[in-house]
């Protein structure tokens, strides 16, 4: 009898441990109809001084990680780069080096980095993009015309393959094989990949370690938003058409846009394993995507968006911009958050890259610019939040 009772207890305990509920009872979380107030502490009081933001940001990071994406693996502090090839590019005044990075336990995780650097004296602000996926017809190397434009403006470009870090599927290869107990989603795993590529880049003399820029498209844009939110070495974060789970909004869903049901049904493995519990309960999310944007402050954030990309919720993305700007405002860096819409659909277009370089010139290099980076295409009358930055 005792042994039966004991074995039942063991089974129950193992079962509970295996389930590890991250979001135990979504139904019991308080509903928050509007975009949650990022200045509100867990104890119900609001922060009032800029000095309190650091601790508040830390709490918000924990909340975002816990409820939405899942934790990033630890920093292995062992990234090594091995040059595989080096050449002068045809017709562009730049050198291209392909470097194999290895990292993690037994250095079993790898990614290839293609680094394009102008042939003049550096160091250069460097744009990191993880969207160059070997063998993919969709996720290709940045177009040579774009590379040329970036290099001519005095920037270096480091492209890597995020899928070598972790597969875009539920398969447990790459980072997931190296850390068998790891259960964060792919967006976290890929963001970790960005951080490891940056570990390598900042060791290079011709990379300006104070001006690291991350840029990515769509699911790659969701990834850079999280990467930039979590890593203060990143000076400028640029999600492009990143939509649901990126710069978009869960609570403000314009017609035709991707919602939590669609994204969790199609890509459950992008998020922490229990994120799907919020289906039907997005008002119980303690955060929304403006919170993730706010974590980037006081560093720079530019979202580049397309008016015709309805699936990516351009209107909801404006709402998260307006809400996150309250935090940038509060910290005295209102112009470090930007949003730029172009006509057209879902792509990482030349004009998006040029907008990024214009914004970087102005906000990272202090160059004079006549361009504004906050022209809002949608009426700003009905904001889905009533709070404002504390007056301090
Ligand atoms: C879509 C997905 C989007 C976006 C896109 C992409 O299928 O619904 O969230 O990430 O893929 O990455 O191109």
Tab-separated table of C-alpha atoms and ligand atoms in Angstrom:
chain	number	residue	atom	x	y	z
A	1	UNK	CA	0.000	0.000	0.000
A	2	UNK	CA	2.771	2.336	1.045
A	3	UNK	CA	4.780	1.449	-2.044
A	4	UNK	CA	1.720	2.073	-4.258
A	5	UNK	CA	1.222	5.434	-2.580
A	6	UNK	CA	4.953	6.198	-2.996
A	7	UNK	CA	5.003	5.287	-6.657
A	8	UNK	CA	1.906	7.425	-7.258
A	9	UNK	CA	3.652	10.303	-5.546
A	10	UNK	CA	6.784	9.786	-7.658
A	11	UNK	CA	4.755	9.656	-10.882
A	12	UNK	CA	2.875	12.814	-9.860
A	13	UNK	CA	6.128	14.601	-8.973
A	14	UNK	CA	7.888	13.624	-12.188
A	15	UNK	CA	4.793	14.603	-14.163
A	16	UNK	CA	4.711	18.004	-12.502
A	17	UNK	CA	8.428	18.545	-13.078
A	18	UNK	CA	8.146	17.562	-16.740
A	19	UNK	CA	5.268	19.991	-17.249
A	20	UNK	CA	7.099	22.859	-15.539
A	21	UNK	CA	4.146	25.245	-15.934
A	22	UNK	CA	5.537	28.649	-16.874
A	23	UNK	CA	2.150	30.275	-17.063
A	24	UNK	CA	0.279	28.210	-14.496
A	25	UNK	CA	-3.250	29.514	-14.776
A	26	UNK	CA	-3.651	32.092	-17.477
A	27	UNK	CA	-7.300	32.461	-16.528
A	28	UNK	CA	-6.242	33.658	-13.094
A	29	UNK	CA	-4.002	36.470	-14.393
A	30	UNK	CA	-5.736	39.848	-14.269
A	31	UNK	CA	-7.267	40.916	-17.594
A	32	UNK	CA	-5.671	44.089	-18.987
A	33	UNK	CA	-7.775	45.326	-21.875
A	34	UNK	CA	-5.417	48.125	-22.929
A	35	UNK	CA	-1.693	47.911	-23.628
A	36	UNK	CA	-0.106	47.231	-20.225
A	37	UNK	CA	1.565	50.182	-18.508
A	38	UNK	CA	5.353	49.614	-18.655
A	39	UNK	CA	5.890	52.017	-15.755
A	40	UNK	CA	3.782	49.913	-13.409
A	41	UNK	CA	5.722	47.809	-10.916
A	42	UNK	CA	4.616	44.370	-9.743
A	43	UNK	CA	3.590	45.936	-6.411
A	44	UNK	CA	1.049	48.180	-8.167
A	45	UNK	CA	2.986	51.454	-7.827
A	46	UNK	CA	4.412	53.351	-10.813
A	47	UNK	CA	8.025	54.356	-11.216
A	48	UNK	CA	8.627	58.100	-11.232
A	49	UNK	CA	12.334	58.637	-11.744
A	50	UNK	CA	14.584	57.756	-14.656
A	51	UNK	CA	16.875	56.084	-12.153
A	52	UNK	CA	14.176	53.512	-11.416
A	53	UNK	CA	13.964	52.416	-15.052
A	54	UNK	CA	16.960	50.064	-14.866
A	55	UNK	CA	15.300	47.869	-12.228
A	56	UNK	CA	11.931	48.145	-13.973
A	57	UNK	CA	13.493	47.094	-17.268
A	58	UNK	CA	14.970	44.034	-15.601
A	59	UNK	CA	11.544	43.035	-14.266
A	60	UNK	CA	9.992	43.540	-17.693
A	61	UNK	CA	12.717	41.436	-19.348
A	62	UNK	CA	11.925	38.598	-16.938
A	63	UNK	CA	8.210	38.916	-17.707
A	64	UNK	CA	8.669	38.983	-21.481
A	65	UNK	CA	10.959	35.956	-21.324
A	66	UNK	CA	8.780	34.026	-18.937
A	67	UNK	CA	5.471	34.512	-20.679
A	68	UNK	CA	6.333	34.899	-24.339
A	69	UNK	CA	9.663	33.734	-25.685
A	70	UNK	CA	11.388	31.573	-23.081
A	71	UNK	CA	14.881	32.186	-21.716
A	72	UNK	CA	18.019	32.450	-23.803
A	73	UNK	CA	20.711	29.814	-23.140
A	74	UNK	CA	23.726	30.917	-21.085
A	75	UNK	CA	26.595	32.855	-22.640
A	76	UNK	CA	29.209	30.136	-23.311
A	77	UNK	CA	32.023	32.729	-23.544
A	78	UNK	CA	33.902	30.578	-26.007
A	79	UNK	CA	33.081	31.812	-29.529
A	80	UNK	CA	35.925	31.237	-31.961
A	81	UNK	CA	36.113	32.356	-35.599
A	82	UNK	CA	38.032	30.540	-38.337
A	83	UNK	CA	38.441	32.306	-41.655
A	84	UNK	CA	37.385	30.078	-44.562
A	85	UNK	CA	37.889	32.530	-47.429
A	86	UNK	CA	38.694	36.136	-48.185
A	87	UNK	CA	38.372	38.095	-51.424
A	88	UNK	CA	38.051	41.566	-52.860
A	89	UNK	CA	34.497	41.997	-54.175
A	90	UNK	CA	34.053	42.632	-57.929
A	91	UNK	CA	33.063	46.205	-58.656
A	92	UNK	CA	32.626	47.175	-54.975
A	93	UNK	CA	35.373	48.715	-52.904
A	94	UNK	CA	35.074	46.118	-50.171
A	95	UNK	CA	36.520	42.855	-48.938
A	96	UNK	CA	34.386	39.844	-48.146
A	97	UNK	CA	35.479	37.250	-45.612
A	98	UNK	CA	33.631	34.066	-44.783
A	99	UNK	CA	34.239	32.972	-41.199
A	100	UNK	CA	33.060	29.826	-39.441
A	101	UNK	CA	32.062	30.529	-35.845
A	102	UNK	CA	31.942	27.686	-33.330
A	103	UNK	CA	30.587	27.982	-29.807
A	104	UNK	CA	28.769	26.374	-26.910
A	105	UNK	CA	29.336	23.024	-25.192
A	106	UNK	CA	32.202	21.210	-26.970
A	107	UNK	CA	31.897	24.049	-29.470
A	108	UNK	CA	29.223	21.950	-31.164
A	109	UNK	CA	27.129	24.929	-32.352
A	110	UNK	CA	28.221	26.745	-35.488
A	111	UNK	CA	27.247	29.413	-37.968
A	112	UNK	CA	28.854	30.863	-41.064
A	113	UNK	CA	29.370	34.630	-41.065
A	114	UNK	CA	29.894	36.555	-44.296
A	115	UNK	CA	31.552	39.814	-43.401
A	116	UNK	CA	31.737	42.642	-45.925
A	117	UNK	CA	33.988	45.523	-44.961
A	118	UNK	CA	34.793	48.751	-46.875
A	119	UNK	CA	38.361	49.054	-48.195
A	120	UNK	CA	39.134	52.265	-46.345
A	121	UNK	CA	40.272	52.877	-42.794
A	122	UNK	CA	37.832	51.646	-40.122
A	123	UNK	CA	36.408	50.937	-37.658
A	124	UNK	CA	32.924	50.801	-39.183
A	125	UNK	CA	29.445	50.757	-37.700
A	126	UNK	CA	28.401	47.194	-38.455
A	127	UNK	CA	25.005	45.833	-39.427
A	128	UNK	CA	24.405	42.240	-38.318
A	129	UNK	CA	21.709	40.228	-40.105
A	130	UNK	CA	20.936	36.545	-39.487
A	131	UNK	CA	18.743	36.025	-42.553
A	132	UNK	CA	21.287	34.409	-44.910
A	133	UNK	CA	20.198	30.778	-44.811
A	134	UNK	CA	22.272	28.288	-46.783
A	135	UNK	CA	20.300	26.582	-49.543
A	136	UNK	CA	17.131	28.649	-48.983
A	137	UNK	CA	15.409	30.262	-51.938
A	138	UNK	CA	13.591	32.700	-49.619
A	139	UNK	CA	16.264	33.724	-47.117
A	140	UNK	CA	19.098	34.752	-49.355
A	141	UNK	CA	22.269	36.763	-49.132
A	142	UNK	CA	21.605	40.507	-49.108
A	143	UNK	CA	21.334	41.724	-52.693
A	144	UNK	CA	24.699	42.978	-54.070
A	145	UNK	CA	23.177	46.389	-54.885
A	146	UNK	CA	22.184	46.762	-51.224
A	147	UNK	CA	25.613	45.591	-50.046
A	148	UNK	CA	27.225	48.158	-52.327
A	149	UNK	CA	24.986	50.943	-50.985
A	150	UNK	CA	25.728	49.991	-47.362
A	151	UNK	CA	29.479	49.820	-47.929
A	152	UNK	CA	29.515	53.141	-49.802
A	153	UNK	CA	27.868	54.769	-46.786
A	154	UNK	CA	30.748	53.530	-44.605
A	155	UNK	CA	29.068	50.592	-42.892
A	156	UNK	CA	30.200	46.981	-42.629
A	157	UNK	CA	27.732	44.102	-42.988
A	158	UNK	CA	27.887	40.765	-41.146
A	159	UNK	CA	25.429	38.188	-42.439
A	160	UNK	CA	24.954	34.852	-40.719
A	161	UNK	CA	22.725	31.804	-40.879
A	162	UNK	CA	20.354	31.720	-37.893
A	163	UNK	CA	19.092	28.270	-38.893
A	164	UNK	CA	22.555	26.824	-38.319
A	165	UNK	CA	22.190	28.041	-34.732
A	166	UNK	CA	18.726	26.468	-34.339
A	167	UNK	CA	16.394	24.912	-36.904
A	168	UNK	CA	13.191	26.627	-37.968
A	169	UNK	CA	11.176	23.605	-36.814
A	170	UNK	CA	10.484	21.613	-33.680
A	171	UNK	CA	13.581	19.484	-34.371
A	172	UNK	CA	16.118	19.564	-31.547
A	173	UNK	CA	19.308	20.050	-33.530
A	174	UNK	CA	21.954	22.804	-33.308
A	175	UNK	CA	21.682	24.691	-30.047
A	176	UNK	CA	18.891	22.345	-28.878
A	177	UNK	CA	21.183	19.318	-29.146
A	178	UNK	CA	23.962	21.186	-27.345
A	179	UNK	CA	21.665	22.156	-24.448
A	180	UNK	CA	19.309	19.161	-24.114
A	181	UNK	CA	17.273	20.686	-21.271
A	182	UNK	CA	16.799	23.987	-23.076
A	183	UNK	CA	13.151	24.793	-23.750
A	184	UNK	CA	13.102	28.419	-24.932
A	185	UNK	CA	11.551	29.095	-28.323
A	186	UNK	CA	13.371	29.619	-31.621
A	187	UNK	CA	13.118	33.409	-31.411
A	188	UNK	CA	15.160	33.269	-28.184
A	189	UNK	CA	17.589	30.740	-29.641
A	190	UNK	CA	18.162	32.884	-32.721
A	191	UNK	CA	18.527	36.039	-30.587
A	192	UNK	CA	21.244	34.162	-28.683
A	193	UNK	CA	22.870	33.528	-32.086
A	194	UNK	CA	22.946	37.282	-32.730
A	195	UNK	CA	24.630	37.776	-29.366
A	196	UNK	CA	27.296	35.200	-30.155
A	197	UNK	CA	28.028	36.732	-33.569
A	198	UNK	CA	28.429	40.063	-31.756
A	199	UNK	CA	30.863	38.407	-29.280
A	200	UNK	CA	33.038	37.663	-32.299
A	201	UNK	CA	32.542	40.951	-34.152
A	202	UNK	CA	33.526	43.194	-31.263
A	203	UNK	CA	36.882	41.410	-31.110
A	204	UNK	CA	37.696	42.694	-34.622
A	205	UNK	CA	39.638	45.968	-34.961
A	206	UNK	CA	37.618	47.195	-37.947
A	207	UNK	CA	34.233	46.752	-36.264
A	208	UNK	CA	33.040	49.760	-34.246
A	209	UNK	CA	31.920	47.949	-31.107
A	210	UNK	CA	29.955	50.998	-29.931
A	211	UNK	CA	27.877	51.028	-33.119
A	212	UNK	CA	26.536	47.529	-33.596
A	213	UNK	CA	23.251	47.458	-35.518
A	214	UNK	CA	20.965	44.434	-35.827
A	215	UNK	CA	18.532	44.088	-38.708
A	216	UNK	CA	16.260	41.237	-39.737
A	217	UNK	CA	13.118	40.589	-41.729
A	218	UNK	CA	9.842	39.039	-40.602
A	219	UNK	CA	10.645	36.115	-38.259
A	220	UNK	CA	14.193	37.457	-38.454
A	221	UNK	CA	12.754	40.836	-37.386
A	222	UNK	CA	11.023	39.284	-34.365
A	223	UNK	CA	14.426	37.852	-33.520
A	224	UNK	CA	16.324	41.149	-33.747
A	225	UNK	CA	13.717	42.897	-31.615
A	226	UNK	CA	14.341	40.397	-28.824
A	227	UNK	CA	18.115	40.403	-29.427
A	228	UNK	CA	18.181	44.197	-29.158
A	229	UNK	CA	15.873	44.219	-26.141
A	230	UNK	CA	18.222	41.912	-24.223
A	231	UNK	CA	21.740	43.028	-25.163
A	232	UNK	CA	22.990	46.501	-24.343
A	233	UNK	CA	25.947	46.123	-26.707
A	234	UNK	CA	23.478	46.652	-29.558
A	235	UNK	CA	23.302	50.370	-30.393
A	236	UNK	CA	20.482	50.177	-32.934
A	237	UNK	CA	17.774	47.565	-33.402
A	238	UNK	CA	15.922	47.315	-36.723
A	239	UNK	CA	13.066	44.835	-37.087
A	240	UNK	CA	11.670	44.892	-40.642
A	241	UNK	CA	8.040	43.835	-41.307
A	242	UNK	CA	8.268	41.780	-38.121
A	243	UNK	CA	4.555	41.725	-37.226
A	244	UNK	CA	3.057	39.300	-34.731
A	245	UNK	CA	5.517	38.466	-31.937
A	246	UNK	CA	7.732	41.296	-33.247
A	247	UNK	CA	6.946	44.986	-33.591
A	248	UNK	CA	3.233	44.180	-34.072
A	249	UNK	CA	0.636	44.029	-31.349
A	250	UNK	CA	-1.358	41.230	-29.764
A	251	UNK	CA	-4.158	43.402	-28.391
A	252	UNK	CA	-4.612	45.700	-31.390
A	253	UNK	CA	-5.214	43.450	-34.339
A	254	UNK	CA	-6.166	45.208	-37.585
A	255	UNK	CA	-8.241	43.270	-40.165
A	256	UNK	CA	-6.246	40.643	-42.015
A	257	UNK	CA	-3.348	40.576	-39.561
A	258	UNK	CA	-1.722	37.506	-38.023
A	259	UNK	CA	-2.916	36.847	-34.474
A	260	UNK	CA	-1.835	34.585	-31.635
A	261	UNK	CA	-4.052	31.746	-32.908
A	262	UNK	CA	-2.423	31.706	-36.343
A	263	UNK	CA	1.131	32.100	-35.138
A	264	UNK	CA	0.955	29.526	-32.352
A	265	UNK	CA	-0.848	27.012	-34.565
A	266	UNK	CA	1.708	27.358	-37.346
A	267	UNK	CA	4.881	28.030	-35.368
A	268	UNK	CA	4.452	26.886	-31.751
A	269	UNK	CA	8.193	26.346	-31.425
A	270	UNK	CA	9.009	30.041	-31.987
A	271	UNK	CA	7.796	30.783	-28.424
A	272	UNK	CA	8.059	29.298	-24.941
A	273	UNK	CA	6.226	25.965	-24.873
A	274	UNK	CA	3.152	27.262	-23.056
A	275	UNK	CA	2.600	30.525	-24.898
A	276	UNK	CA	-0.405	28.924	-26.605
A	277	UNK	CA	-2.257	29.100	-23.313
A	278	UNK	CA	-2.865	32.773	-24.102
A	279	UNK	CA	-5.052	31.885	-27.074
A	280	UNK	CA	-8.413	33.394	-26.163
A	281	UNK	CA	-6.723	35.251	-23.311
A	282	UNK	CA	-4.396	37.822	-24.879
A	283	UNK	CA	-5.797	40.360	-22.434
A	284	UNK	CA	-4.106	38.315	-19.682
A	285	UNK	CA	-0.640	38.839	-21.194
A	286	UNK	CA	1.169	41.029	-18.653
A	287	UNK	CA	3.009	42.638	-21.566
A	288	UNK	CA	2.437	43.436	-25.230
A	289	UNK	CA	4.951	44.176	-27.972
A	290	UNK	CA	5.386	47.827	-26.962
A	291	UNK	CA	6.980	46.393	-23.813
A	292	UNK	CA	9.610	44.564	-25.860
A	293	UNK	CA	10.284	47.755	-27.822
A	294	UNK	CA	10.608	49.735	-24.590
A	295	UNK	CA	13.338	47.361	-23.375
A	296	UNK	CA	15.582	48.699	-26.144
A	297	UNK	CA	15.508	52.219	-24.637
A	298	UNK	CA	17.563	54.318	-24.232
A	299	UNK	CA	19.363	52.718	-27.183
A	300	UNK	CA	17.999	53.306	-30.691
A	301	UNK	CA	15.142	51.387	-32.317
A	302	UNK	CA	13.832	51.751	-35.857
A	303	UNK	CA	11.041	49.607	-37.226
A	304	UNK	CA	10.726	49.606	-40.978
A	305	UNK	CA	7.248	48.682	-42.166
A	306	UNK	CA	5.210	48.169	-45.341
A	307	UNK	CA	1.700	49.603	-45.725
A	308	UNK	CA	0.587	46.689	-47.888
A	309	UNK	CA	1.875	43.999	-45.512
A	310	UNK	CA	-1.454	43.546	-43.721
A	311	UNK	CA	-0.479	40.179	-42.225
A	312	UNK	CA	2.267	42.015	-40.273
A	313	UNK	CA	-0.316	44.411	-38.751
A	314	UNK	CA	1.113	47.801	-39.813
A	315	UNK	CA	-1.594	49.633	-37.864
A	316	UNK	CA	-0.978	47.672	-34.643
A	317	UNK	CA	2.725	48.309	-35.139
A	318	UNK	CA	2.057	52.035	-35.052
A	319	UNK	CA	0.222	51.490	-31.748
A	320	UNK	CA	3.195	49.732	-30.159
A	321	UNK	CA	5.434	52.524	-31.461
A	322	UNK	CA	3.304	55.248	-29.873
A	323	UNK	CA	3.132	53.329	-26.572
A	324	UNK	CA	6.869	52.500	-26.452
A	325	UNK	CA	7.706	56.119	-27.278
A	326	UNK	CA	6.334	57.041	-23.855
A	327	UNK	CA	9.329	55.206	-22.372
A	328	UNK	CA	11.845	56.802	-24.757
A	329	UNK	CA	10.262	60.151	-23.884
A	330	UNK	CA	10.521	59.451	-20.174
A	331	UNK	CA	14.228	58.652	-20.574
A	332	UNK	CA	14.802	61.876	-22.533
A	333	UNK	CA	15.587	60.130	-25.843
A	334	UNK	CA	12.356	60.618	-27.773
A	335	UNK	CA	14.072	60.731	-31.164
A	336	UNK	CA	15.819	57.377	-30.671
A	337	UNK	CA	12.658	55.459	-31.528
A	338	UNK	CA	11.603	55.604	-35.158
A	339	UNK	CA	9.101	53.995	-37.460
A	340	UNK	CA	9.072	54.367	-41.224
A	341	UNK	CA	6.388	53.025	-43.555
A	342	UNK	CA	6.853	52.487	-47.257
A	343	UNK	CA	4.309	51.424	-49.859
A	344	UNK	CA	4.397	47.784	-50.927
A	345	UNK	CA	4.409	44.372	-49.340
A	346	UNK	CA	6.345	41.852	-47.299
A	347	UNK	CA	10.040	42.077	-48.187
A	348	UNK	CA	13.321	43.495	-46.950
A	349	UNK	CA	13.603	46.072	-49.705
A	350	UNK	CA	16.485	48.321	-50.726
A	351	UNK	CA	14.547	51.294	-49.389
A	352	UNK	CA	14.286	49.663	-45.925
A	353	UNK	CA	18.074	49.273	-45.801
A	354	UNK	CA	18.617	52.860	-46.958
A	355	UNK	CA	16.174	54.119	-44.329
A	356	UNK	CA	18.150	52.189	-41.714
A	357	UNK	CA	21.430	53.772	-42.820
A	358	UNK	CA	19.812	57.249	-42.831
A	359	UNK	CA	18.561	56.663	-39.294
A	360	UNK	CA	21.953	55.312	-38.165
A	361	UNK	CA	23.750	58.293	-39.732
A	362	UNK	CA	21.488	60.635	-37.785
A	363	UNK	CA	21.172	58.833	-34.461
A	364	UNK	CA	24.476	56.961	-34.129
A	365	UNK	CA	26.851	59.237	-36.011
A	366	UNK	CA	25.165	62.569	-35.261
A	367	UNK	CA	24.983	63.547	-38.943
A	368	UNK	CA	22.490	66.266	-39.772
A	369	UNK	CA	19.398	64.894	-41.481
A	370	UNK	CA	16.331	66.599	-42.853
A	371	UNK	CA	14.457	63.322	-42.733
A	372	UNK	CA	11.863	62.549	-40.086
A	373	UNK	CA	11.448	59.023	-38.813
A	374	UNK	CA	8.067	59.210	-37.153
A	375	UNK	CA	5.450	60.055	-39.753
A	376	UNK	CA	2.412	58.082	-38.675
A	377	UNK	CA	0.132	56.928	-41.497
A	378	UNK	CA	-2.813	55.878	-39.317
A	379	UNK	CA	-5.039	58.257	-37.301
A	380	UNK	CA	-3.499	58.632	-33.851
A	381	UNK	CA	-6.762	59.532	-32.128
A	382	UNK	CA	-7.728	56.196	-30.579
A	383	UNK	CA	-4.702	54.941	-28.698
A	384	UNK	CA	-5.272	51.561	-27.061
A	385	UNK	CA	-3.804	52.788	-23.782
A	386	UNK	CA	-4.704	55.539	-21.337
A	387	UNK	CA	-1.432	55.823	-19.340
A	388	UNK	CA	1.349	58.286	-20.138
A	389	UNK	CA	4.982	58.576	-19.091
A	390	UNK	CA	5.238	59.791	-15.499
A	391	UNK	CA	6.166	63.455	-15.391
A	392	UNK	CA	9.205	62.607	-13.245
B	1	LIG	C1	4.808	33.948	-41.884
B	1	LIG	C2	4.490	34.158	-40.430
B	1	LIG	C3	4.922	35.529	-40.026
B	1	LIG	C4	6.286	35.914	-40.554
B	1	LIG	C5	6.619	35.305	-41.888
B	1	LIG	C6	8.096	35.285	-42.259
B	1	LIG	O1	4.377	32.758	-42.348
B	1	LIG	O2	3.119	33.992	-40.257
B	1	LIG	O3	4.833	35.671	-38.622
B	1	LIG	O4	7.262	35.622	-39.642
B	1	LIG	O5	6.204	34.006	-41.987
B	1	LIG	O6	8.948	35.048	-41.421
B	1	LIG	O7	8.366	35.482	-43.440
